[in-house]
Amino acid sequence: MKIIVSLGGSVLAPRDPDRVGAHATVIEGLAEEGHTVGAVVGGGTVAREYIHTARELGANEIELDQLGVDTTRLNARLLIAALSERAATRPARDYETAGAALRRGEIAVMGGVTPGQTTDAVSAALAEYVNADLLVYATSVPGVFDADPDENPEAQRFERLSAGELVDVIADIEMTAGSSAPVDLLAAKIIERSGVRTVVLDGTDPERVERVVNTGEHHGTDIVPAESDEPTYWAMND
Ligand SMILES: Nc1ncnc2c1ncn2[C@@H]1O[C@H](COP(=O)(O)OP(=O)(O)O)[C@@H](O)[C@H]1O
Ligand SMILES: O=c1ccn([C@@H]2O[C@H](COP(=O)(O)OP(=O)(O)O)[C@@H](O)[C@H]2O)c(=O)[nH]1
């Protein structure tokens, strides 16, 4: 299968070499099993530290986003450092470069691409560009909820959402540089138009990524194409 894995910066914990190494081991394992694998790495706490400081200094949101992009590329280099020579030697800065690496049988690694989005959108765009079979968001919560679970203990996790429903859920989440969301709005729209099979799961344990790829099993949120005849969260709760 052709798989794009979006590694949330909060999950990669760049100051923890064991965590970075564990994610690299899973990605390498998938490649060794014959899968074509691309990884996109987020900015995490380091990005947010830079963004917070620069915001205090009066930088605008585009300047802050660019700081975030640069930080995601540093984190991407950390993942590359943990991967074997199967991986491209530097983070791809555009989708053509990443796609060419995948065609050569390499593990492509990306960070951010441009201001006004997050690496969630990079992951969705790369998945669409290479016609991926599966897009996995390894984030810091077990899926998409009807409210921020870190703020609302009553938040309910969606087992399944259509891509259109995902857009509706994400649309109200504030988007400033460094803001948090399980999937950003542009990513949700790209997932909707491309119909790429998508799963949002808690990637703290990298083995969950391997399991969803090889068995389809997970305890996160399935984002299914609109025409899916299986009931989604709202249908079940009418
Ligand atoms: N509706 C929601 N469903 C799930 N998580 C949400 C939602 N709204 C906000 N969040 C927040 O989004 C965070 C995940 O986004 P983010 O911090 O960008 O993680 P990552 O590093 O994986 O990209 C969660 O920790 C959660 O607090
Ligand atoms: O293509 C991109 C990727 C990232 N970012 C900026 O970098 C920050 C960190 O990226 P991301 O949110 O994906 O990191 P994570 O949430 O995974 O830590 C984002 O909030 C944006 O401000 C951006 O502007 N364009």
XYZ file of C-alpha atoms and ligand atoms in Angstrom:
290
model
C 0.000 0.000 0.000
C 0.961 3.646 -0.442
C 0.761 5.347 2.938
C 1.240 8.889 4.201
C 1.788 9.207 7.951
C 1.317 12.628 9.559
C 3.396 12.680 12.754
C 2.079 15.417 15.018
C 4.853 17.437 16.587
C 3.343 16.675 19.995
C 3.774 12.978 19.266
C 7.345 13.064 18.023
C 8.555 14.785 21.237
C 11.820 15.977 19.596
C 13.721 15.966 22.882
C 13.075 12.236 23.325
C 15.371 10.175 21.084
C 13.612 6.955 22.092
C 10.266 8.308 20.880
C 11.733 9.523 17.575
C 13.524 6.190 17.179
C 10.346 4.226 17.871
C 8.451 6.102 15.149
C 11.344 5.595 12.739
C 11.340 1.857 13.496
C 7.644 1.577 12.618
C 8.091 3.571 9.397
C 11.136 1.488 8.397
C 9.189 -1.692 9.158
C 6.339 -0.655 6.886
C 8.815 0.110 4.084
C 10.547 -3.255 4.601
C 7.145 -4.965 4.298
C 6.886 -3.461 0.828
C 4.698 -0.449 1.546
C 5.491 2.915 -0.025
C 5.750 5.319 2.917
C 5.860 9.096 3.226
C 6.066 10.869 6.586
C 5.147 14.480 7.377
C 6.394 15.911 10.686
C 4.801 18.684 12.749
C 6.327 21.451 14.828
C 5.407 20.503 18.381
C 6.349 22.501 21.469
C 9.528 23.900 19.901
C 7.526 25.518 17.106
C 5.083 26.968 19.620
C 7.938 28.370 21.746
C 9.325 30.249 18.748
C 5.845 31.347 17.664
C 5.008 32.615 21.169
C 8.230 34.622 21.444
C 7.951 36.101 17.950
C 4.290 37.014 18.571
C 5.439 38.975 21.632
C 7.904 40.739 19.368
C 5.110 41.833 17.060
C 5.539 39.362 14.185
C 2.408 38.870 12.058
C 0.735 35.492 11.506
C 2.487 34.833 8.209
C 5.876 35.492 9.800
C 4.862 33.220 12.692
C 3.721 30.501 10.297
C 7.074 30.661 8.535
C 8.857 30.163 11.859
C 6.644 27.141 12.344
C 7.487 25.810 8.875
C 11.204 26.097 9.586
C 10.768 24.270 12.906
C 8.807 21.428 11.321
C 11.713 20.939 8.898
C 14.147 20.659 11.805
C 11.908 17.996 13.345
C 11.755 16.270 9.950
C 15.575 16.165 9.946
C 15.450 14.461 13.359
C 13.240 11.727 11.925
C 15.579 11.380 8.920
C 18.505 11.025 11.346
C 16.696 8.061 12.917
C 15.815 6.435 9.590
C 18.097 4.206 7.503
C 19.598 5.072 4.130
C 16.229 4.112 2.688
C 15.109 7.627 3.626
C 15.635 10.723 1.494
C 18.575 12.713 2.868
C 16.670 15.967 3.462
C 13.079 17.061 4.070
C 11.255 17.622 0.772
C 10.082 21.237 0.484
C 7.453 20.484 -2.156
C 5.206 17.617 -3.262
C 7.041 16.881 -6.527
C 10.304 16.282 -4.677
C 8.552 14.027 -2.154
C 6.702 12.185 -4.945
C 9.935 11.610 -6.874
C 11.573 10.145 -3.746
C 8.647 7.765 -3.270
C 8.873 6.688 -6.933
C 12.558 5.879 -6.330
C 11.482 3.607 -3.460
C 12.764 5.973 -0.781
C 10.957 6.968 2.419
C 9.988 10.580 1.717
C 9.987 12.957 4.712
C 8.424 16.424 4.769
C 7.860 19.245 7.208
C 5.765 22.286 6.401
C 5.431 23.893 2.982
C 3.857 27.348 3.169
C 2.187 29.743 5.649
C -1.562 29.695 6.208
C -1.915 25.992 6.963
C -0.367 23.229 9.077
C 1.387 19.950 8.331
C -2.086 18.359 8.381
C -2.692 20.024 5.002
C 0.761 18.995 3.777
C -0.073 15.381 4.623
C -3.441 15.491 2.852
C -1.964 17.207 -0.226
C 0.904 14.718 -0.445
C -1.572 11.838 -0.068
C -3.677 13.234 -2.911
C -0.606 13.952 -5.061
C 0.675 10.369 -4.848
C -2.777 8.731 -4.810
C -2.134 7.226 -1.392
C -4.206 4.249 -0.248
C -4.203 5.459 3.358
C -3.550 8.702 5.242
C -2.890 8.324 8.972
C -2.863 11.267 11.384
C -0.841 10.197 14.436
C -1.844 12.912 16.859
C -1.991 13.467 20.622
C -5.662 12.504 21.108
C -7.518 9.313 20.109
C -9.371 10.820 17.173
C -11.699 13.692 16.297
C -14.148 14.777 19.026
C -17.224 16.989 19.036
C -15.249 19.430 21.213
C -11.648 19.830 22.405
C -11.177 16.843 24.770
C -8.354 18.649 26.535
C -10.802 21.382 27.527
C -14.143 19.576 27.699
C -14.302 16.287 29.638
C -17.760 15.690 28.110
C -16.346 15.706 24.572
C -17.419 12.650 22.578
C -15.118 10.913 20.126
C -16.460 10.301 16.623
C -15.896 6.709 15.523
C -16.658 7.630 11.928
C -17.137 10.879 10.063
C -17.696 11.564 6.414
C -15.174 14.002 4.986
C -17.952 16.600 4.758
C -18.815 16.111 8.433
C -15.117 16.478 9.291
C -15.104 19.857 7.516
C -18.125 20.925 9.607
C -16.456 19.848 12.874
C -13.114 21.523 12.100
C -14.517 24.730 10.586
C -15.092 26.425 13.963
C -11.633 25.699 15.400
C -9.512 28.869 15.533
C -6.541 28.776 13.186
C -3.617 30.977 14.162
C 0.059 30.082 13.990
C 0.684 27.243 16.403
C -2.990 26.574 17.136
C -4.090 23.014 17.835
C -6.550 20.890 15.883
C -6.653 17.183 15.087
C -6.820 18.054 11.362
C -6.726 21.563 9.877
C -9.515 22.922 7.667
C -7.549 22.820 4.414
C -6.624 19.209 5.130
C -10.289 18.395 5.705
C -11.243 19.978 2.363
C -8.491 18.106 0.523
C -9.583 14.842 2.155
C -13.159 15.625 1.057
C -12.248 16.302 -2.588
C -9.714 13.464 -2.929
C -11.699 10.804 -1.035
C -8.447 9.460 0.427
C -9.042 6.860 3.155
C -8.085 8.638 6.379
C -7.703 7.648 10.031
C -7.060 10.008 12.961
C -5.595 8.169 15.963
C -3.519 8.639 19.098
C 0.011 8.170 17.779
C 1.729 8.318 21.142
C 2.395 4.591 20.716
C 3.849 4.250 17.195
C 2.733 0.602 17.058
C -0.820 1.912 16.505
C 0.302 3.198 13.093
C 1.672 -0.209 12.131
C -1.518 -1.889 13.347
C -3.913 0.322 11.382
C -1.861 -0.141 8.192
C -1.621 -3.920 8.474
C -4.990 -4.761 10.055
C -7.219 -1.700 9.691
C -7.821 -1.897 13.439
C -7.682 1.300 15.492
C -9.516 3.176 18.255
C -9.529 6.556 16.563
C -11.777 8.171 13.957
C -12.399 6.823 10.457
C -12.907 9.528 7.838
C -14.955 7.828 5.134
C -15.905 9.005 1.640
C -19.350 10.701 1.604
C -20.914 7.906 -0.415
C -20.157 5.372 2.298
C -23.414 3.597 3.137
C -22.361 2.930 6.722
C -23.913 5.244 9.379
C -21.752 8.096 10.613
C -21.814 9.654 14.079
C -24.669 12.054 13.321
C -26.788 9.383 11.613
C -26.375 7.148 14.648
C -27.383 9.936 16.985
C -30.424 11.304 15.111
N -12.589 18.623 18.021
C -11.365 18.208 18.450
N -11.074 16.883 18.444
C -9.865 16.450 18.865
N -8.860 17.266 19.283
C -9.125 18.598 19.310
C -10.374 19.121 18.897
N -10.340 20.490 19.032
C -9.116 20.794 19.492
N -8.384 19.671 19.673
C -7.001 19.669 20.185
O -6.130 19.344 19.111
C -4.971 18.769 19.680
C -4.230 17.989 18.604
O -3.750 18.970 17.678
P -2.203 19.392 17.689
O -1.864 19.979 19.005
O -1.976 20.212 16.476
O -1.548 17.974 17.635
P -0.476 17.405 16.628
O 0.837 17.707 17.272
O -0.790 15.965 16.584
O -0.686 18.064 15.303
C -5.497 17.899 20.796
O -4.520 17.812 21.816
C -6.747 18.641 21.269
O -6.500 19.306 22.483
O 2.809 23.962 5.806
C 2.837 24.472 6.959
C 3.133 23.727 8.130
C 3.187 24.360 9.362
N 2.981 25.721 9.432
C 3.130 26.460 10.708
O 3.883 25.679 11.625
C 3.108 25.428 12.806
C 3.445 24.056 13.342
O 3.018 23.068 12.391
P 1.880 22.014 12.845
O 0.750 22.771 13.460
O 1.552 21.136 11.711
O 2.628 21.207 13.994
P 1.953 20.251 15.103
O 0.556 20.731 15.368
O 1.976 18.885 14.503
O 2.863 20.382 16.285
C 1.670 25.594 12.338
O 0.801 25.871 13.437
C 1.783 26.760 11.385
O 1.862 27.966 12.111
C 2.663 26.463 8.299
O 2.431 27.672 8.357
N 2.592 25.813 7.086
